[in-house]
Short mmCIF file of C-alpha atoms and ligand atoms in Angstrom, two decimals:
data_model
loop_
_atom_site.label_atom_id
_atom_site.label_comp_id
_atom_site.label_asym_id
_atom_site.label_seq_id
_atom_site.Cartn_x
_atom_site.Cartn_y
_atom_site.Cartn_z
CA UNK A 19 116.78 -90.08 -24.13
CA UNK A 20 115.34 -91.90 -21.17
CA UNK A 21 113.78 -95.29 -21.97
CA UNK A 22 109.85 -95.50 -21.29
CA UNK A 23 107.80 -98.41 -20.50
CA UNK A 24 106.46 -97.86 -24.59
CA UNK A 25 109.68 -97.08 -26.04
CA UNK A 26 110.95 -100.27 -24.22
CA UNK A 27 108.64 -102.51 -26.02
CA UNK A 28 108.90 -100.85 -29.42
CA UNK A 29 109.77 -102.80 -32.43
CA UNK A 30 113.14 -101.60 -33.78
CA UNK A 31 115.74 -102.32 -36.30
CA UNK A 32 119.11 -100.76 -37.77
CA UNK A 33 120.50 -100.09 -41.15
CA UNK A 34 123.36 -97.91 -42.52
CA UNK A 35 121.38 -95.07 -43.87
CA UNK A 36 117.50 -93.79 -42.63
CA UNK A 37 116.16 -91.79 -45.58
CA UNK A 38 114.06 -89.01 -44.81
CA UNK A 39 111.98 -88.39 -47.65
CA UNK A 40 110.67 -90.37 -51.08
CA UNK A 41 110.97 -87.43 -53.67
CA UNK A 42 113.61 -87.19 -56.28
CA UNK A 43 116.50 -86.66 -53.21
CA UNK A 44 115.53 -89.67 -51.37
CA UNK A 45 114.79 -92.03 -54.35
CA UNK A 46 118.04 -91.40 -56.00
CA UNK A 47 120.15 -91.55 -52.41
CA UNK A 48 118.13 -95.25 -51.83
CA UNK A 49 119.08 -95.67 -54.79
CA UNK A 50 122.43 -95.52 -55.39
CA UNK A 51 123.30 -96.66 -51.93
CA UNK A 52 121.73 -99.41 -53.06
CA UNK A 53 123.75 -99.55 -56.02
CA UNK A 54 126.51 -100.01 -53.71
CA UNK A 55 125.79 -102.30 -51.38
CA UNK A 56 124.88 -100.57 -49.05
CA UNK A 57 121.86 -100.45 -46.50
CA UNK A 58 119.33 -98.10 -46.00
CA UNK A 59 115.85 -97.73 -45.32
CA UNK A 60 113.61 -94.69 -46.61
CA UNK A 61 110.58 -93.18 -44.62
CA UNK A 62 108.24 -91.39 -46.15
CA UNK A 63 104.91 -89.71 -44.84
CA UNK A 64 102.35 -89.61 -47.76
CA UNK A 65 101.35 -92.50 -49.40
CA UNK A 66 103.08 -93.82 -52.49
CA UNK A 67 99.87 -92.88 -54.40
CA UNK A 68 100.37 -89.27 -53.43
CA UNK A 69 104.16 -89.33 -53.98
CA UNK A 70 103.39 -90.30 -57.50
CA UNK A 71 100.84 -87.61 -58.41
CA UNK A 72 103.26 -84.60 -57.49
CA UNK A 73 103.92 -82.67 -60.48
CA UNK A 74 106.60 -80.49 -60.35
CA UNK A 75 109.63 -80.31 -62.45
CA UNK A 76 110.12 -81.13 -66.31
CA UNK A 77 113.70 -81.74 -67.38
CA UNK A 78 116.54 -84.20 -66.80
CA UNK A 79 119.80 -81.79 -67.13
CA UNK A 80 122.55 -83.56 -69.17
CA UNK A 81 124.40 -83.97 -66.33
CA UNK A 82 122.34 -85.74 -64.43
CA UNK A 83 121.28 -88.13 -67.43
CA UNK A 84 124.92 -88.67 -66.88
CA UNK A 85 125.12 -89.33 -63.55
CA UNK A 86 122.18 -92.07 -63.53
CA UNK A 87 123.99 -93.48 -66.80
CA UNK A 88 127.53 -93.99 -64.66
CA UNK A 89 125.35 -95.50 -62.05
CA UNK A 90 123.95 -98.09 -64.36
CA UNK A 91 120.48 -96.84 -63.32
CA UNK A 92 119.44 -94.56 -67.00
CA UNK A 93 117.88 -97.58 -68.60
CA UNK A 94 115.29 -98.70 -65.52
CA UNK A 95 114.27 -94.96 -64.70
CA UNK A 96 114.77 -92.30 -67.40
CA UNK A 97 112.28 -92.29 -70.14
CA UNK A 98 110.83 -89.51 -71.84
CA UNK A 99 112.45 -87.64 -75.05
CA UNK A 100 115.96 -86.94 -75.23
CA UNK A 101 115.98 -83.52 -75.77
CA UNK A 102 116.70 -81.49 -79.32
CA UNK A 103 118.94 -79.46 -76.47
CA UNK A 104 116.58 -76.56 -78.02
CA UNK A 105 114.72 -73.45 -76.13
CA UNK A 106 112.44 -70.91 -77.56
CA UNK A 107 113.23 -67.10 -76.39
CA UNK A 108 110.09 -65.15 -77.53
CA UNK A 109 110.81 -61.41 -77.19
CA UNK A 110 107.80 -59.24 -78.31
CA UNK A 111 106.59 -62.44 -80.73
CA UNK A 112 110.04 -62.37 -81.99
CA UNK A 113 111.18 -66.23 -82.16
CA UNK A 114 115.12 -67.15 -81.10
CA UNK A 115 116.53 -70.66 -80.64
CA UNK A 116 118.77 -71.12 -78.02
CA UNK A 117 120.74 -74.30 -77.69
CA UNK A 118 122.23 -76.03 -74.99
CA UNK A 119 124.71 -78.03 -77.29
CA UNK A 120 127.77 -77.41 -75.06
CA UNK A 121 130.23 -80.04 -77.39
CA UNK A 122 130.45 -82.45 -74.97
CA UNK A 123 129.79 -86.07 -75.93
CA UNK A 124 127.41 -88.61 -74.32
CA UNK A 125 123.96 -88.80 -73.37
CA UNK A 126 121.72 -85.26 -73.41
CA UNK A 127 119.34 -83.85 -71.40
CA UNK A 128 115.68 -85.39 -71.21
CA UNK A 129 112.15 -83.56 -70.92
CA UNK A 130 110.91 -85.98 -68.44
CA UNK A 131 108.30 -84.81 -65.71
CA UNK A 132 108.98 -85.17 -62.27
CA UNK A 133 106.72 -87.11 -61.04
CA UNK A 134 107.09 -89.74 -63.73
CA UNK A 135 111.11 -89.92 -62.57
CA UNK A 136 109.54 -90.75 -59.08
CA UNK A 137 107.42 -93.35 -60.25
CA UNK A 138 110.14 -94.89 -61.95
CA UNK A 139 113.06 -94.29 -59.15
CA UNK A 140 110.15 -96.03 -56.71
CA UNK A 141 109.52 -99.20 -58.93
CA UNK A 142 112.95 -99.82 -59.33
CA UNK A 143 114.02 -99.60 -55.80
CA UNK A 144 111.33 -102.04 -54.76
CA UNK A 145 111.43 -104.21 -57.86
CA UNK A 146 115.24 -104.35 -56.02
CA UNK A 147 114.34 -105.00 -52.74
CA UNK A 148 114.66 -101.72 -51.34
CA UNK A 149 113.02 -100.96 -47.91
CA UNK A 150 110.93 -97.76 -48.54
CA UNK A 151 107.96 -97.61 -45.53
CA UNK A 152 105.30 -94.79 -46.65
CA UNK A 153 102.88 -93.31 -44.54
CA UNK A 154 105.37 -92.79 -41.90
CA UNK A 155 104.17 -89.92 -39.19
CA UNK A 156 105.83 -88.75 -36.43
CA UNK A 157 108.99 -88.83 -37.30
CA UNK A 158 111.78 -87.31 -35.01
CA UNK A 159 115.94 -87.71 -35.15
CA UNK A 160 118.01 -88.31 -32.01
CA UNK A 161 121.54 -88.05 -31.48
CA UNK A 162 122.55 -86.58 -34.82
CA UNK A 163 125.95 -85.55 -33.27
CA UNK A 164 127.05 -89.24 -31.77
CA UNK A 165 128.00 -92.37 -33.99
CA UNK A 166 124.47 -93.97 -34.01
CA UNK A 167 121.64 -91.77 -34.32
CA UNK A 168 118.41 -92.64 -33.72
CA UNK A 169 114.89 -91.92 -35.98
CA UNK A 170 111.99 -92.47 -34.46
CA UNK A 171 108.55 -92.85 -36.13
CA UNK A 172 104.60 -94.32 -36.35
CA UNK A 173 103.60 -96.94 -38.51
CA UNK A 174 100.53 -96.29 -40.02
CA UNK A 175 99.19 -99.09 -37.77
CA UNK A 176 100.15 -96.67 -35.18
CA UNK A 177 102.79 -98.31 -33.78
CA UNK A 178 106.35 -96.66 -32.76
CA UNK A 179 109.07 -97.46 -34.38
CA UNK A 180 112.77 -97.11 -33.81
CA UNK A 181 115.98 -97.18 -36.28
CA UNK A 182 119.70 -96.76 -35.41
CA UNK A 183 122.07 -95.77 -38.23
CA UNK A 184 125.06 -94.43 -39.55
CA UNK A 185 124.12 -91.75 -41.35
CA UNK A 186 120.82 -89.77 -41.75
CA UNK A 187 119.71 -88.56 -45.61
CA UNK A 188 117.87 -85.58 -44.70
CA UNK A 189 115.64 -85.44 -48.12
CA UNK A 190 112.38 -83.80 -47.14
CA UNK A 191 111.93 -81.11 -48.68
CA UNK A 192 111.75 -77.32 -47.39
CA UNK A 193 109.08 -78.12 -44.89
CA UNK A 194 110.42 -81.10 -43.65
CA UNK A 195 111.45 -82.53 -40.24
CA UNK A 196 115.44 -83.01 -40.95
CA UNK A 197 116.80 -79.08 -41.32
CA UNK A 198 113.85 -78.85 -38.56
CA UNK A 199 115.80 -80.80 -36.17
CA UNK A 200 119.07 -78.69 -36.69
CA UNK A 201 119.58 -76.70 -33.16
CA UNK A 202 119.72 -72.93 -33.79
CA UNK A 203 122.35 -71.30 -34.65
CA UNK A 204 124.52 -74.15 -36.31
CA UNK A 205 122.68 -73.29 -39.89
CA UNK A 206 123.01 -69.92 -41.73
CA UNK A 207 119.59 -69.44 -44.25
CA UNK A 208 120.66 -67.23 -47.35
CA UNK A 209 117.44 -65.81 -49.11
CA UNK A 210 116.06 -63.91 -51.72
CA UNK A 211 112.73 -62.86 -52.34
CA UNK A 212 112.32 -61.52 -56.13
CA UNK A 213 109.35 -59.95 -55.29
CA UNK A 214 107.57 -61.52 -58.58
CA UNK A 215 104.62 -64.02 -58.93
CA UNK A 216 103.75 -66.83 -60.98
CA UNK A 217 100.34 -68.10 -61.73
CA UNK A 218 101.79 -71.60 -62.27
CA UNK A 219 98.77 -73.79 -64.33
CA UNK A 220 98.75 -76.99 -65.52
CA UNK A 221 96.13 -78.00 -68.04
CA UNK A 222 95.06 -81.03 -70.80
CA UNK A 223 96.36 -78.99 -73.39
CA UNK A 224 99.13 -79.58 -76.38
CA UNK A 225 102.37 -79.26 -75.24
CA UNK A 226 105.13 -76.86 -77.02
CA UNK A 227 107.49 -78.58 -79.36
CA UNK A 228 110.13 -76.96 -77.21
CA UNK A 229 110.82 -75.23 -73.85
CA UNK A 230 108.95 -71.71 -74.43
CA UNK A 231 109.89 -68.56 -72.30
CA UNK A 232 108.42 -65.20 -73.09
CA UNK A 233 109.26 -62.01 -72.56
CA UNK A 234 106.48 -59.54 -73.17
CA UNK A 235 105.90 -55.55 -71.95
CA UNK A 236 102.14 -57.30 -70.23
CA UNK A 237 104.89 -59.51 -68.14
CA UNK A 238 106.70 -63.04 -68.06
CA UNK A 239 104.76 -66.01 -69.16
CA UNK A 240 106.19 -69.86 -70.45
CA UNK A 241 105.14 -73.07 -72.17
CA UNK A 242 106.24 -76.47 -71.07
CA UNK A 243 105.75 -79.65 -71.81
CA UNK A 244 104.59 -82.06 -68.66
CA UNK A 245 103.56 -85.25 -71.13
CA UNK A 246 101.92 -85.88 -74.66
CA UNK A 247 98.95 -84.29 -73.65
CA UNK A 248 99.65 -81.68 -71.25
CA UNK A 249 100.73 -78.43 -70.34
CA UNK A 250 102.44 -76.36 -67.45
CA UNK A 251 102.22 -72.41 -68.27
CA UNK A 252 103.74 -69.94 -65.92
CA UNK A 253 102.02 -66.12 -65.98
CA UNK A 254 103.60 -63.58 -64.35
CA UNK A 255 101.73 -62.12 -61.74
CA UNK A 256 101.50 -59.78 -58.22
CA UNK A 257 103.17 -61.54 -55.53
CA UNK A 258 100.06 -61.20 -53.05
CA UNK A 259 97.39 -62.65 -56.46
CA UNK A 260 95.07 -64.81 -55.71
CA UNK A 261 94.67 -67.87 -57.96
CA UNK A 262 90.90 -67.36 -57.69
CA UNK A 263 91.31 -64.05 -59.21
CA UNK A 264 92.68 -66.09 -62.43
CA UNK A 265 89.82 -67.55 -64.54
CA UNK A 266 89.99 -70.05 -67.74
CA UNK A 267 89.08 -66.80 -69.92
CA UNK A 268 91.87 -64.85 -67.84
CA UNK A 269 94.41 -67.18 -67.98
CA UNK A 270 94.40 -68.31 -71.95
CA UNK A 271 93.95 -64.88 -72.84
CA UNK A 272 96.77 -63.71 -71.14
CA UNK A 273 98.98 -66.47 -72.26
CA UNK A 274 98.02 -65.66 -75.98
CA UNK A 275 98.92 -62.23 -75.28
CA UNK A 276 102.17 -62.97 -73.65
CA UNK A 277 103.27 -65.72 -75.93
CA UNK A 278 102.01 -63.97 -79.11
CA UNK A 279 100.45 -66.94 -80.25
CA UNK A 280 96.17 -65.55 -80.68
CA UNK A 281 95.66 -69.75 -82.00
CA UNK A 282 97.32 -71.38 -78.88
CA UNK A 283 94.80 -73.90 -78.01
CA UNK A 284 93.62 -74.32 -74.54
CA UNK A 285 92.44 -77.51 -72.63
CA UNK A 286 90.64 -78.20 -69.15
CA UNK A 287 92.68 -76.66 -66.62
CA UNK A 288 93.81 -79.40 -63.50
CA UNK A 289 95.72 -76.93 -60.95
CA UNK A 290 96.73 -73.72 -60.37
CA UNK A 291 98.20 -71.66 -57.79
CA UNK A 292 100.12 -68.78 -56.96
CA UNK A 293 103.53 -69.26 -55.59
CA UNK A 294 106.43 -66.29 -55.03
CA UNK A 295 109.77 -66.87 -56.59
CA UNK A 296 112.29 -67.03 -53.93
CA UNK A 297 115.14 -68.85 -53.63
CA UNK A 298 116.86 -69.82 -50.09
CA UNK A 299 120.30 -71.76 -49.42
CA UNK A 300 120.57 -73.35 -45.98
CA UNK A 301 124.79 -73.54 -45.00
CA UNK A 302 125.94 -75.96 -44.09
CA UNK A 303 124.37 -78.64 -45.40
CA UNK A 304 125.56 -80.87 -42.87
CA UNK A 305 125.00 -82.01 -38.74
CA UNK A 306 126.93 -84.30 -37.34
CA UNK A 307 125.81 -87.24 -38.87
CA UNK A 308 122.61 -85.81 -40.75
CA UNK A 309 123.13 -84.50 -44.39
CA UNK A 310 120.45 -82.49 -46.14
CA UNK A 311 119.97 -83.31 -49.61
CA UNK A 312 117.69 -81.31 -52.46
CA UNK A 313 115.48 -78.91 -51.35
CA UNK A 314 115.91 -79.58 -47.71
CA UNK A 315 118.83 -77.52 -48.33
CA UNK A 316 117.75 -75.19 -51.13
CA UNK A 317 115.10 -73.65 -53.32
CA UNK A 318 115.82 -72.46 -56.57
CA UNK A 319 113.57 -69.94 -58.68
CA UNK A 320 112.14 -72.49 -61.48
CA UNK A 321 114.08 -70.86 -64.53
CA UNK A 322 116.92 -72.85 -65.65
CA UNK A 323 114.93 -75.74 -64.31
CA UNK A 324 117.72 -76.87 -61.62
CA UNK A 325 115.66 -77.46 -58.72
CA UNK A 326 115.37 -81.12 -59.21
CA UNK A 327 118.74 -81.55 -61.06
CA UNK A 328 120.61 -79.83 -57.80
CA UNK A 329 118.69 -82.75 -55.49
CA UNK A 330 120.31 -84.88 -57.94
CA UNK A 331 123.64 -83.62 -57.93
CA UNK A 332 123.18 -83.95 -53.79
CA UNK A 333 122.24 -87.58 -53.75
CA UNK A 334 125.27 -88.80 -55.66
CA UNK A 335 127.87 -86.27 -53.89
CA UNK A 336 125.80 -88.35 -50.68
CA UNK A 337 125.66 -91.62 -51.94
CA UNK A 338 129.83 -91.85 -53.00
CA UNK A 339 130.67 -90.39 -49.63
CA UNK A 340 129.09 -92.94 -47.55
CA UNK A 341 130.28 -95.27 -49.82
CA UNK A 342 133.90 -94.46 -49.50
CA UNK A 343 133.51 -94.38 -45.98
CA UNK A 344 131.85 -97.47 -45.36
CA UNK A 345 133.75 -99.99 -47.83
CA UNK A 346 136.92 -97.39 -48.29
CA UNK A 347 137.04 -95.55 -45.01
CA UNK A 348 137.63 -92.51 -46.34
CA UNK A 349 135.25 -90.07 -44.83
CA UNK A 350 136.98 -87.15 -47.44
CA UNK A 351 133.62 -87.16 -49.25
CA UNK A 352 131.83 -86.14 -46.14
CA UNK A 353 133.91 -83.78 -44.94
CA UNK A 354 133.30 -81.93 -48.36
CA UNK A 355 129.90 -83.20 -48.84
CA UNK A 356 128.66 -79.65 -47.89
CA UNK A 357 130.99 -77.18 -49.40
CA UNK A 358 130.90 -79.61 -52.68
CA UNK A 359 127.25 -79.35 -53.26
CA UNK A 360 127.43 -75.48 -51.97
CA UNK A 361 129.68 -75.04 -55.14
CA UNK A 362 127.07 -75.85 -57.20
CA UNK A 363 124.28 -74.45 -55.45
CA UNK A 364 125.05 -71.29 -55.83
CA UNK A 365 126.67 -71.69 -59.20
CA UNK A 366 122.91 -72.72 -60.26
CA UNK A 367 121.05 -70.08 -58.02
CA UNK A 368 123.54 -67.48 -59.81
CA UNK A 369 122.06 -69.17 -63.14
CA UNK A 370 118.97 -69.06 -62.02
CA UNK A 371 118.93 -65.81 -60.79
CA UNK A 372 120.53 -64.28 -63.91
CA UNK A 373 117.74 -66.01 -65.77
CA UNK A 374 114.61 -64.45 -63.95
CA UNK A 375 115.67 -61.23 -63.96
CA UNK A 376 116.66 -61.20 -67.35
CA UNK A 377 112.98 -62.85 -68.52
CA UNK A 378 111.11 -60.46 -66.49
CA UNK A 379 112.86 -57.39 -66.62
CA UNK A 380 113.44 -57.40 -70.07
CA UNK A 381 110.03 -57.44 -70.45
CA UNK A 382 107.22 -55.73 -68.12
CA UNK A 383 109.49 -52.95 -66.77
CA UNK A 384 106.86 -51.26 -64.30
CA UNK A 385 108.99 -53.92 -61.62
CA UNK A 386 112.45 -52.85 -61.95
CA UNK A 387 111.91 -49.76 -63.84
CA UNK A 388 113.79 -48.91 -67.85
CA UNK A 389 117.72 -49.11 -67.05
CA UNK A 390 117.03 -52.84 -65.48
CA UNK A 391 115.24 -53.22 -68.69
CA UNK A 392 117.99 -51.45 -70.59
CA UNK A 393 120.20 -53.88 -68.89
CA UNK A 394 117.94 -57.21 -69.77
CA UNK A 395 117.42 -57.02 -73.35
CA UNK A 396 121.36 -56.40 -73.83
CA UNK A 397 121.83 -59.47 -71.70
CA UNK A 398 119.37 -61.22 -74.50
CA UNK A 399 120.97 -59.39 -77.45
CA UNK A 400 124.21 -60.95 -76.18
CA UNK A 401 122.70 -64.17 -75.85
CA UNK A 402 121.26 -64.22 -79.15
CA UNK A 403 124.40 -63.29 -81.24
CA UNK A 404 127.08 -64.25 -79.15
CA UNK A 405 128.98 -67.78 -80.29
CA UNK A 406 130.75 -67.46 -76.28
CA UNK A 407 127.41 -66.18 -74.54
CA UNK A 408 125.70 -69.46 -76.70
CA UNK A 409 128.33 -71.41 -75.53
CA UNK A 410 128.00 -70.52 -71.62
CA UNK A 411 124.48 -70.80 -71.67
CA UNK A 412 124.65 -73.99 -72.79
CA UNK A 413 127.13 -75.57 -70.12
CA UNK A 414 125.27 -73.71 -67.26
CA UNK A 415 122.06 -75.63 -68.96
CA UNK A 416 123.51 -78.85 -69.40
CA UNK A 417 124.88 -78.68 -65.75
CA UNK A 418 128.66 -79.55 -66.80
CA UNK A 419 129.53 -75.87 -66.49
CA UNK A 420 132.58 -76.61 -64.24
CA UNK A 421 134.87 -79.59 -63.23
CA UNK A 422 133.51 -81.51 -59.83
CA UNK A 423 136.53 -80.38 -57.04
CA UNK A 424 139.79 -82.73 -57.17
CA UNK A 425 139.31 -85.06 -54.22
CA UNK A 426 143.03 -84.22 -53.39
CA UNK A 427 141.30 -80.66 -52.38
CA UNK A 428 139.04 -81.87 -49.98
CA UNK A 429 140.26 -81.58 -46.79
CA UNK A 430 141.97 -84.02 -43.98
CA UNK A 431 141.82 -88.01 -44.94
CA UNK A 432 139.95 -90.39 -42.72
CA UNK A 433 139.16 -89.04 -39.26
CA UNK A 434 139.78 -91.37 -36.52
CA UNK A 435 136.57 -94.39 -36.34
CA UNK A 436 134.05 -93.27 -34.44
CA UNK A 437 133.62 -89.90 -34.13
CA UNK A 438 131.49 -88.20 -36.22
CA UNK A 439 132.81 -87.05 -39.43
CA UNK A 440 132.47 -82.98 -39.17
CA UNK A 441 132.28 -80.64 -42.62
CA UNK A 442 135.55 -79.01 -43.88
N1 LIG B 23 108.59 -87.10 -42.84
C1 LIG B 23 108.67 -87.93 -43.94
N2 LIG B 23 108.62 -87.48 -45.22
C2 LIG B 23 108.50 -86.15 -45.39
C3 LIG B 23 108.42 -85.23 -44.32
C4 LIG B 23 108.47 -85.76 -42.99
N3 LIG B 23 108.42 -84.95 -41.91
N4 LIG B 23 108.30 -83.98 -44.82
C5 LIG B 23 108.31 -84.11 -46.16
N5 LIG B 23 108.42 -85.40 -46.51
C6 LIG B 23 108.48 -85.98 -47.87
C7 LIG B 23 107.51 -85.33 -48.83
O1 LIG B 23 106.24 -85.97 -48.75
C8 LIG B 23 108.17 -85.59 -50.18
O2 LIG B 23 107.79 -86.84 -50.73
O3 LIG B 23 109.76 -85.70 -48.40
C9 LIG B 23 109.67 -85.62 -49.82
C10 LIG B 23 110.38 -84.36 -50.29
O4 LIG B 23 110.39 -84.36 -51.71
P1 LIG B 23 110.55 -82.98 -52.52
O5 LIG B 23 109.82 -81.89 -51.82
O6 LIG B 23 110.19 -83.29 -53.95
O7 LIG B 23 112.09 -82.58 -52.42
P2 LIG B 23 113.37 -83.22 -53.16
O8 LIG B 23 113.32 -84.70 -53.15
O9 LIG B 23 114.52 -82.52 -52.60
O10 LIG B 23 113.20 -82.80 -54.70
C11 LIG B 23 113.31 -81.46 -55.11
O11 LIG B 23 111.08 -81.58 -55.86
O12 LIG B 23 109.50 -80.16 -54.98
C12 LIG B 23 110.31 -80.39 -56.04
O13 LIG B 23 110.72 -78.28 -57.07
C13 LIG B 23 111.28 -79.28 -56.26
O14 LIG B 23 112.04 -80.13 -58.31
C14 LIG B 23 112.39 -79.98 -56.94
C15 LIG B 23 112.40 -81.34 -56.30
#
C-alpha cells in the first residue's frame, strides 16, 4: 500500500489485537484479552447507544456461565436469573418439562437478554480501561497475511486513522467488513435454507415462567422471556410474509391458538419482522492473521438458543490462543483455533437443526408432509420418556456435550517467530 500525502499525515497507533466489532464476540475477546494482559483496541461502527438497544438473544448456556466464571468476569457482567434448567414442550396444549440438568456441578445456565450482556461486557471493559472507539466508519484490513497487519478507519470527526497489530478479531457479524476482506476462494460457505419463517415479535407483555416452544398442526410458535416485563414470541410463518401482513389482532390470536393458552395476555407490541431460518458456516475460520469470531463465522437457526453462546465459545478459544502465543509462544491454539471452534459449530448447528425440524414438523405438516411428521413426534415421544434422550438433551443444552480437544492433538508446536501462524 503506497503512502499518500493524507495517509502520511494520519494519526496512528499499534496494539496487539484490533477488534472488529462491539457485540457479544468482540466484548468478550476485549475482554478477556484484557484479562490477560494483553492489548487490544475494539472498533465499532454504531454508537454505544445503538449497541445497547439490540435485542437479540435470551440465554447464557451453562457453559458459557462457566467460561466467564473461570475468567473471573461472572460477577461484573452476568445478571439475570439462574435458570430452573427447565423448558416447556407444548404439543397440541399438552404440557412436558424438559430439563437441562445434565449432573454436572457448578454454576447453570442464565436467562439473561442479549443486549443487557452487552451493556454489561461494555461497562466493564471501560470501567477497566479498555480502548473501545464507536462510531468507527470506513473501516478496511491490510496485510492480513504478513506479521503486522494494518486496519484502517474514520473517526467520527472524520479523520483517518491507522492501527498495526498482531492479530485481527474479526467479530462483526454476518454483514461485516472482516469475512468481507477474505480473497475468494480461501473460504468455503456451508448453508442451509429451511425454507420456514418466523414472525419474530417482541412486545410489553408478561413473560413465561419458562422457555415455551409449541408445536401445533396451525404451525410453530414460542414464548420467551426478554426481562420482567417483556416478551419475544416467534410465529411460524411463509418465508416470503410480510411483517405488515401481521397485525396486533393477527398476531395474539395466533399465538393463543398455537400455544393453547385462549387467556395469554398481550401488551403493546415494540418490533417485529420477518426473518428466514437459515443457518451458514464459513470454513475456515481463519486468514493469516485475521480470525473470525461469532457470527462472522456462523449463523445458527435460533432453537437451542446457541447463536450467542457459539460467539462465546469463539472469543475464549481466541482470547487463550493469543495468549499462549504472546506470553507462552505457543501458537498451538491458533493453529487449531479454526478446526476447534468448527467442532462445535457444527456440533450446535446439528443441535440446532435437529431441534427445528423436530418443532415444526411435528407440528404443521403441510411443509414436510406426514412421514417427516411421523418421524418428529417419535423424536418428541423419545424425548419425553427417555432417561438417555433427557440426558442428551440436556448436555447439548447446557453446551458441555463433549470434552474441549486435548491440546496434545492440536497440531505442530510453535512455528518459527514471524511468520504468520497458518490453521492446522
Ligand atoms: N465495522 C465495525 N463494526 C461493525 C461492522 C463494520 N464494518 N459491521 C458490523 N459491525 C458491528 C455491529 O454493529 C455489531 O455491534 O459488529 C457487531 C457484531 O455483533 P453481532 O452481530 O451481535 O455478532 P456477534 O458479536 O458475533 O454475536 C452473535 O449476536 O446478532 C446476534 O443472533 C446473534 O446472538 C447472536 C450474537
Amino acid at each position: 500500500m503506497t503512502e499518500g500525502p493524507e495517509e502520511l499525515r494520519e494519526p496512528s497507533d499499534s496494539t496487539t489485537v484490533v477488534v472488529i466489532g462491539a457485540g457479544p464476540a468482540g466484548l468478550t475477546v476485549a475482554s478477556l484479552l484484557r484479562r490477560s494482559g494483553i492489548d487490544c483496541v475494539i472498533l465499532e461502527r454504531l454508537t454505544r447507544g445503538r449497541v445497547a438497544q439490540r435485542q437479540r438473544a435470551g440465554i447464557v448456556e451453562t457453559r458459557a456461565v462457566r467460561m466467564f466464571d473461570s475468567w473471573g468476569l461472572a460477577e461484573q457482567v452476568l445478571g439475570g436469573a439462574p435458570s430452573d434448567g427447565l423448558m416447556e414442550f407444548r404439543v397440541d396444549g399438552e404440557s412436558h418439562l424438559v430439563s437441562d440438568d445434565d449432573g454436572s456441578e457448578g454454576p447453570r445456565a442464565r436467562l439473561y437478554p442479549q443486549q443487557v450482556l452487552v451493556q454489561k461486557l461494555t461497562a466493564t471493559y471501560l470501567a477497566d480501561g479498555g480502548d473501545l472507539r464507536f462510531e468507527a466508519a470506513d473501516i478496511s484490513l491490510h496485510d492480513l497475511a504478513g506479521d503486522r497487519p494494518t486496519v484502517r478507519y474514520r473517526t467520527a470527526d472524520g479523520t483517518l486513522r491507522t492501527i498495526t497489530c498482531a492479530f485481527v478479531a474479526g467479530c462483526d457479524g454476518d454483514h461485516g467488513i472482516s469475512r468481507a476482506t477474505i480473497p475468494d476462494g480461501v473460504l468455503t460457505a456451508h448453508a442451509f435454507d429451511h425454507g420456514i419463517g418466523w414472525l419474530t415479535v417482541l412486545a410489553d407483555a408478561p413473560p413465561p415462567a419458562r422457555p415455551l416452544l409449541a408445536v401445533s398442526p396451525h404451525g410453530f410458535a414460542a414464548h420467551f422471556a426478554r426481562g420482567p416485563h417483556t416478551s419475544r414470541y416467534y410465529l411460524q410463518c411463509p418465508p416470503e410474509a410480510r411483517p405488515g401482513a401481521w397485525p396486533d389482532n393477527r398476531v395474539w390470536e395466533a399465538l393463543r391458538t398455537r400455544l393453547a393458552d385462549p387467556a395469554l395476555v398481550p401488551g403493546p407490541i415494540t418490533d417485529r419482522e420477518v426473518f428466514r431460518l437459515r443457518s451458514v458456516v464459513h470454513e475456515p475460520m481463519q486468514y493469516g492473521r485475521l480470525f473470525l469470531v461469532g457470527d462472522a463465522a456462523h449463523i445458527v437457526s435460533p432453537l437451542g438458543g446457541k447463536g450467542m453462546n457459539l460467539a462465546l465459545h469463539d472469543a475464549d478459544l481466541f482470547a487463550r490462543a493469543v495468549r499462549d502465543s504472546v506470553h507462552g509462544h505457543d501458537d498451538t491454539g491458533l493453529h487449531a483455533y479454526s478446526r476447534r471452534c468448527l467442532r462445535r459449530v457444527w456440533n450446535d448447528q446439528e443441535f440446532s437443526h435437529w431441534l427445528t425440524r423436530t418443532l415444526h414438523d411435528a407440528g404443521d405438516d403441510t411443509h414436510s408432509g406426514p412421514f417427516q411428521r411421523g418421524l418428529a413426534r417419535a423424536r418428541l415421544d423419545r424425548l419425553f420418556t427417555s432417561r438417555n434422550a433427557a440426558r442428551t438433551f440436556a448436555e447439548l443444552m447446557t453446551g458441555l456435550d463433549f470434552v474441549p480437544d486435548v491440546e496434545a492433538h492440536d497440531g505442530p508446536g510453535p512455528v518459527a517467530r514471524g511468520s504468520a501462524p497458518a490453521g492446522d
